[in-house]
Coordinates of C-alpha atoms in Angstrom, one line a residue:
Chain A
M1424 CA -33.7 -18.7 -22.4
H1425 CA -32.2 -15.1 -23.1
N1426 CA -29.2 -14.6 -25.5
R1427 CA -26.0 -14.4 -23.7
D1428 CA -22.4 -13.1 -24.7
G1429 CA -20.7 -14.7 -21.6
F1430 CA -21.1 -17.6 -19.1
V1431 CA -20.0 -18.6 -15.8
D1432 CA -20.8 -21.2 -13.6
I1433 CA -20.5 -20.4 -9.8
T1434 CA -22.0 -23.5 -8.5
D1435 CA -18.6 -24.9 -7.5
V1436 CA -17.6 -22.3 -5.1
V1437 CA -18.9 -20.7 -1.8
C1438 CA -19.7 -17.2 -0.8
P1439 CA -17.8 -14.7 -1.0
I1440 CA -15.9 -16.4 -4.0
T1441 CA -19.3 -16.8 -5.9
F1442 CA -19.5 -13.0 -6.5
V1443 CA -15.9 -12.7 -6.9
K1444 CA -15.8 -15.2 -9.6
A1445 CA -18.9 -13.7 -11.4
K1446 CA -17.6 -10.4 -11.1
I1447 CA -14.3 -11.4 -12.8
A1448 CA -16.3 -12.8 -15.5
M1449 CA -18.4 -9.7 -15.8
E1450 CA -14.9 -7.4 -15.9
E1451 CA -14.0 -9.3 -19.1
M1452 CA -17.2 -8.1 -20.9
E1453 CA -18.1 -5.0 -22.5
S1454 CA -20.7 -2.6 -21.6
G1455 CA -24.5 -3.6 -22.7
K1456 CA -23.4 -7.5 -23.2
I1457 CA -25.2 -10.1 -21.3
L1458 CA -23.4 -12.6 -19.2
E1459 CA -25.2 -15.7 -17.9
V1460 CA -24.3 -16.9 -14.4
K1461 CA -25.3 -20.3 -13.3
M1462 CA -25.6 -20.4 -9.6
N1463 CA -27.1 -22.6 -6.7
D1464 CA -30.4 -21.8 -4.9
G1465 CA -30.2 -20.4 -1.2
E1466 CA -27.5 -17.7 -0.4
P1467 CA -25.9 -17.2 -4.0
I1468 CA -29.5 -16.3 -5.8
Q1469 CA -30.4 -14.3 -2.8
N1470 CA -27.1 -12.3 -2.6
V1471 CA -25.3 -12.2 -6.2
P1472 CA -28.0 -10.7 -8.4
R1473 CA -28.3 -7.9 -5.7
S1474 CA -24.6 -7.2 -5.7
F1475 CA -24.8 -6.9 -9.3
K1476 CA -27.5 -4.5 -9.2
D1477 CA -25.5 -2.6 -6.7
E1478 CA -22.5 -2.0 -9.0
G1479 CA -24.8 -0.8 -11.9
H1480 CA -25.3 -4.1 -13.7
K1481 CA -29.0 -5.0 -15.0
V1482 CA -30.6 -8.4 -13.9
I1483 CA -32.7 -9.0 -17.1
Q1484 CA -34.1 -12.6 -16.5
V1485 CA -33.7 -15.4 -13.9
V1486 CA -34.5 -18.8 -14.9
K1487 CA -34.9 -21.7 -12.8
N1488 CA -33.4 -24.8 -13.9
E1489 CA -34.5 -28.5 -13.6
D1490 CA -31.4 -29.5 -11.4
G1491 CA -32.5 -26.8 -8.9
T1492 CA -30.0 -24.1 -9.9
Y1493 CA -30.6 -20.9 -11.5
S1494 CA -29.4 -19.3 -14.5
V1495 CA -29.1 -15.5 -14.1
F1496 CA -28.8 -13.1 -17.1
I1497 CA -27.3 -9.8 -16.5
E1498 CA -26.4 -6.8 -18.8
K1499 CA -23.5 -5.3 -18.0
D1500 CA -23.7 -1.4 -17.0
G1501 CA -27.4 -1.8 -17.7
L1502 CA -28.6 0.3 -14.8
Chain B
M95 CA -4.1 -10.9 -16.8
K96 CA -5.8 -13.7 -15.7
F97 CA -6.6 -14.6 -11.9
S98 CA -5.7 -17.9 -10.9
Q99 CA -8.2 -19.7 -8.7
E100 CA -5.7 -18.9 -5.7
Q101 CA -5.5 -15.5 -6.4
M102 CA -9.2 -15.1 -6.8
E103 CA -9.8 -16.5 -3.4
R104 CA -6.7 -14.5 -2.0
Y105 CA -7.6 -11.1 -2.9
S106 CA -11.5 -11.8 -3.0
R107 CA -12.0 -9.2 -0.1
H108 CA -10.4 -6.4 -2.4
I109 CA -12.1 -7.5 -5.5
I110 CA -15.4 -7.4 -3.8
L111 CA -14.8 -3.8 -3.0
N112 CA -16.1 -1.6 -5.7
E113 CA -13.0 0.9 -5.5
V114 CA -10.6 -1.9 -5.9
G115 CA -12.4 -4.6 -8.0
V116 CA -10.6 -6.8 -10.6
K117 CA -9.0 -3.8 -12.4
G118 CA -7.6 -2.6 -8.9
Q119 CA -6.2 -5.7 -7.6
I120 CA -4.4 -6.1 -11.1
K121 CA -3.1 -2.6 -10.9
L122 CA -1.6 -3.5 -7.4
L123 CA 0.1 -6.6 -8.6
E124 CA 1.5 -4.7 -11.5
S125 CA 2.9 -1.8 -8.9
K126 CA 6.2 -1.3 -7.2
V127 CA 6.7 0.0 -3.7
L128 CA 10.0 0.7 -2.3
I129 CA 10.2 0.8 1.8
I130 CA 13.3 2.6 3.2
G131 CA 14.1 0.9 6.6
T132 CA 12.5 -2.2 7.6
G133 CA 11.8 -1.0 11.2
G134 CA 9.3 -0.1 13.3
L135 CA 7.4 1.7 10.7
G136 CA 8.7 -0.5 7.2
A137 CA 8.0 -3.8 9.1
P138 CA 4.2 -3.5 9.0
A139 CA 4.1 -1.3 6.2
A140 CA 6.1 -4.2 4.1
M141 CA 3.8 -6.8 5.4
Y142 CA 0.3 -5.3 4.6
L143 CA 1.7 -4.1 1.2
A144 CA 2.7 -7.7 0.8
A145 CA -0.6 -9.0 1.8
A146 CA -2.3 -6.8 -0.3
G147 CA -0.5 -8.2 -3.4
V148 CA 1.7 -5.3 -4.4
G149 CA 3.7 -7.0 -7.0
T150 CA 7.2 -5.6 -6.4
I151 CA 8.5 -4.8 -2.8
G152 CA 11.9 -3.2 -2.4
L153 CA 13.4 -3.4 1.0
V154 CA 16.2 -1.0 1.9
D155 CA 18.4 -1.5 5.2
A156 CA 21.9 -2.1 6.1
D157 CA 21.1 -3.3 9.7
T158 CA 20.9 -6.9 11.1
V159 CA 18.2 -8.0 13.4
E160 CA 18.6 -7.5 17.1
L161 CA 16.9 -8.7 20.2
S162 CA 15.7 -5.3 21.0
N163 CA 14.0 -4.9 17.5
L164 CA 11.4 -7.4 18.1
Q165 CA 9.3 -5.5 20.4
R166 CA 8.0 -3.5 17.5
Q167 CA 9.5 -4.8 14.0
I168 CA 7.0 -7.5 13.6
I169 CA 8.7 -8.8 10.1
H170 CA 11.3 -10.2 11.9
S171 CA 11.4 -13.2 14.3
T172 CA 13.7 -14.7 17.2
K173 CA 15.2 -16.9 14.8
D174 CA 16.3 -14.1 12.7
V175 CA 18.6 -12.4 15.1
G176 CA 21.7 -11.8 13.7
K177 CA 20.4 -11.6 10.2
P178 CA 20.3 -8.9 7.6
K179 CA 16.8 -7.2 8.1
V180 CA 16.1 -7.1 4.3
I181 CA 16.9 -10.9 4.1
S182 CA 14.6 -11.6 7.2
G183 CA 12.1 -9.1 5.7
K184 CA 12.1 -10.9 2.6
E185 CA 11.7 -14.4 3.9
T186 CA 8.6 -13.4 5.7
I187 CA 7.0 -11.8 2.8
N188 CA 8.0 -14.8 0.7
D189 CA 6.2 -17.1 2.9
M190 CA 3.3 -14.7 3.2
N191 CA 2.6 -14.2 -0.4
P192 CA 4.3 -16.0 -3.4
D193 CA 2.9 -13.2 -5.8
V194 CA 5.3 -10.4 -4.5
K195 CA 8.7 -10.0 -5.9
V196 CA 11.2 -8.7 -3.0
M197 CA 14.3 -6.6 -4.0
T198 CA 16.7 -6.2 -1.3
Y199 CA 19.2 -3.3 -1.1
H200 CA 21.5 -4.2 2.0
E201 CA 22.7 -0.7 2.4
W202 CA 22.0 2.6 4.1
V203 CA 20.6 5.3 1.9
S204 CA 22.8 8.3 1.0
S205 CA 23.1 10.7 -1.6
A206 CA 25.3 8.4 -3.4
N207 CA 22.8 5.6 -3.9
I208 CA 19.3 6.8 -3.4
T209 CA 18.6 7.9 -6.9
D210 CA 20.2 4.6 -8.3
I211 CA 17.7 2.7 -5.9
I212 CA 14.7 4.3 -6.6
K213 CA 15.5 4.0 -10.5
D214 CA 16.3 0.4 -10.1
Q215 CA 12.9 -0.7 -10.5
D216 CA 11.4 2.9 -11.2
Y217 CA 9.3 2.5 -7.9
D218 CA 6.0 4.0 -8.0
F219 CA 5.7 5.0 -4.6
I220 CA 8.7 5.4 -1.6
I221 CA 7.8 4.8 1.9
D222 CA 10.1 6.4 4.4
G223 CA 10.3 4.1 7.4
T224 CA 13.7 5.4 8.8
D225 CA 14.5 6.6 12.4
N226 CA 16.6 9.6 11.5
F227 CA 16.6 13.4 10.1
P228 CA 19.3 12.9 7.6
A229 CA 17.6 10.1 6.1
K230 CA 14.2 11.7 6.1
F231 CA 15.5 14.8 4.3
L232 CA 17.6 12.8 2.0
I233 CA 14.3 10.7 0.8
N234 CA 12.3 13.8 0.2
D235 CA 14.8 15.7 -1.6
A236 CA 15.4 12.7 -3.9
C237 CA 11.8 12.1 -4.2
V238 CA 11.2 15.7 -5.3
L239 CA 14.0 15.7 -7.6
L240 CA 12.9 12.4 -9.3
H241 CA 9.1 13.3 -9.2
K242 CA 8.1 10.4 -7.1
P243 CA 5.3 10.4 -4.6
F244 CA 6.2 9.4 -1.0
S245 CA 4.7 8.8 2.6
H246 CA 6.8 10.3 5.5
A247 CA 6.1 9.0 8.9
G248 CA 7.9 9.4 12.4
I249 CA 7.2 7.7 15.6
I250 CA 9.0 8.5 19.3
R251 CA 7.6 7.5 22.6
F252 CA 3.5 7.6 22.3
S253 CA 3.5 10.2 19.4
G254 CA 3.5 9.7 15.6
Q255 CA 3.0 11.9 12.6
T256 CA 2.7 11.1 9.1
M257 CA 2.3 13.1 5.7
T258 CA 2.0 12.0 1.9
Y259 CA 4.1 13.9 -1.0
V260 CA 2.5 13.8 -4.3
P261 CA 4.6 16.0 -7.1
G262 CA 2.4 19.1 -7.8
Q263 CA -0.3 18.1 -5.2
G264 CA 0.9 20.0 -2.0
P265 CA 4.1 20.7 0.4
C266 CA 7.0 18.5 0.5
Y267 CA 8.4 17.7 3.8
R268 CA 11.1 20.5 3.7
C269 CA 8.3 22.9 3.0
V270 CA 7.2 22.3 6.4
F271 CA 10.3 21.3 8.2
L272 CA 12.9 23.2 6.5
N273 CA 16.2 21.6 7.9
P274 CA 17.1 18.8 10.0
P275 CA 17.5 20.1 13.8
A276 CA 20.9 20.5 15.0
P277 CA 22.1 17.0 16.1
D278 CA 22.6 17.9 19.7
L279 CA 18.7 18.6 20.1
V280 CA 17.6 15.2 18.8
P281 CA 17.3 12.6 21.4
S282 CA 20.1 9.9 21.2
C283 CA 18.8 6.2 20.8
K284 CA 19.6 5.6 24.4
E285 CA 17.2 8.4 25.5
A286 CA 14.4 7.7 22.9
G287 CA 11.8 5.1 23.8
V288 CA 8.9 4.1 21.7
L289 CA 5.9 2.3 22.5
G290 CA 5.7 -0.8 20.1
V291 CA 2.4 -0.4 18.6
M292 CA 3.4 3.0 17.4
G293 CA 5.0 1.7 14.1
G294 CA 2.2 -0.6 13.8
I295 CA -0.3 2.3 13.7
M296 CA 1.8 4.9 11.5
G297 CA 3.3 2.0 9.3
T298 CA -0.2 1.0 8.3
I299 CA -1.1 4.3 7.6
Q300 CA 1.6 4.6 5.2
A301 CA 0.5 1.2 3.6
S302 CA -3.0 2.7 3.3
E303 CA -1.5 6.1 1.7
A304 CA 0.6 3.7 -1.0
I305 CA -2.5 1.8 -1.9
K306 CA -4.9 4.7 -2.2
Y307 CA -2.5 6.5 -4.4
L308 CA -1.7 3.1 -6.5
L309 CA -5.4 2.7 -7.1
G310 CA -6.1 6.4 -7.5
I311 CA -8.9 6.5 -4.7
G312 CA -9.8 8.9 -1.7
D313 CA -8.1 11.7 -0.4
L314 CA -4.4 11.3 0.7
L315 CA -2.5 13.2 3.3
T316 CA -1.3 15.7 0.9
G317 CA -1.3 19.4 2.3
R318 CA -2.3 17.3 5.5
L319 CA 0.2 16.2 8.7
L320 CA -1.8 13.7 10.4
V321 CA -0.5 13.6 14.2
F322 CA -1.3 10.7 16.7
E323 CA -1.1 10.8 20.2
A324 CA -1.5 7.2 21.9
L325 CA -1.9 8.4 25.4
D326 CA -4.7 10.6 24.7
M327 CA -5.7 8.2 22.0
E328 CA -6.4 11.3 19.5
F329 CA -5.7 11.9 16.0
R330 CA -5.7 15.3 14.5
T331 CA -4.7 16.9 11.2
V332 CA -2.7 20.1 10.7
K333 CA -3.2 21.8 7.3
L334 CA 0.2 22.6 5.6
A335 CA 0.9 24.9 2.5
S336 CA 3.3 24.7 0.1
R337 CA 6.2 27.2 0.7
T338 CA 6.8 28.9 -2.8
N339 CA 10.6 29.7 -1.8
C340 CA 11.3 25.9 -0.7
V341 CA 14.9 25.2 -1.8
V342 CA 13.5 22.0 -3.4
C343 CA 10.1 22.1 -4.8
G344 CA 9.5 25.9 -4.7
E345 CA 9.4 27.9 -8.0
N346 CA 13.3 28.6 -8.0
P347 CA 14.8 25.6 -6.4
T348 CA 18.3 26.0 -5.7
L349 CA 18.9 22.3 -4.1
K350 CA 20.0 20.3 -7.1
D351 CA 22.6 17.9 -5.3
L352 CA 21.4 15.8 -2.6
I353 CA 22.8 16.4 1.0
D354 CA 24.4 14.3 3.5
Y355 CA 23.5 15.6 6.8
E356 CA 25.5 14.6 9.8
Q357 CA 24.2 12.6 12.8
R358 CA 25.2 11.0 15.9
A359 CA 27.1 7.8 15.4
C360 CA 24.7 5.7 17.7
E361 CA 21.8 6.6 15.5
L362 CA 23.2 4.6 12.9

């Protein structure tokens, strides 16, 4: 897995709070730093990485975990 | 500041917006808006600003709630009849959003108190929700002299108008309207009806302008008067220029002391 500077678990919330919670975590990071976002399959993995791209952040790596969740590594302002 | 789980949910639809985001929502929570008049315009403006999480809202009004107010002043309810409007407004806001601190000023604005009221919390933006010309000119002059931005609006029958003043960014209300009309040219309260929704439409535009100003986004109604005619369902904007010889905001201002214009007793 990729190195990370911050981590947020959004498997405990549902849309649209998934992205809101991840976005709040991202706001606390500095430009160029990597945030790991742990999310559920389905709606979160389909939407949250795309929403981050729309806001200018770069999705570096997506890892499928054994428990069915995903770990998405995003570089702040990377686009 | 850190958002609580509850705030994250409450403001989620704002935080998702790129133009607002976490920083913008925090800015709103740290902002202070003064609403003068909690009637047709001020009631909806206050409610949307409270819902938006504007952290400090000041309400100014000496009136008590009457049954005839309830057709348009939606911050007040039937159970509030007889209660001071500022108290009724504060209760509605407190019920809606515990993040908002409400300051109440149970008085009419006049040359004697308006400066102190604006300075009381050093408000960032002022909303003119009053229903009479003397108050509108007073609010304009006080805001120009104190370098405060404000939103003007007026409603009557099926018509409404609104403009926004920001210091140094366009004309003030007096640049456009010069002086109050003669008292006998103004319809008295008995003659003047108003469609209830007019306050909702124009008051929420005023709240939008306040929020945009606080966030520093979009284009404000500076140098433009927005006119709305409900019967035709038409909005139009009229471009406005600053008056270099304006007595309050012009190059050589002569108005240094606030004026209390006369008005008919029944308008009070």
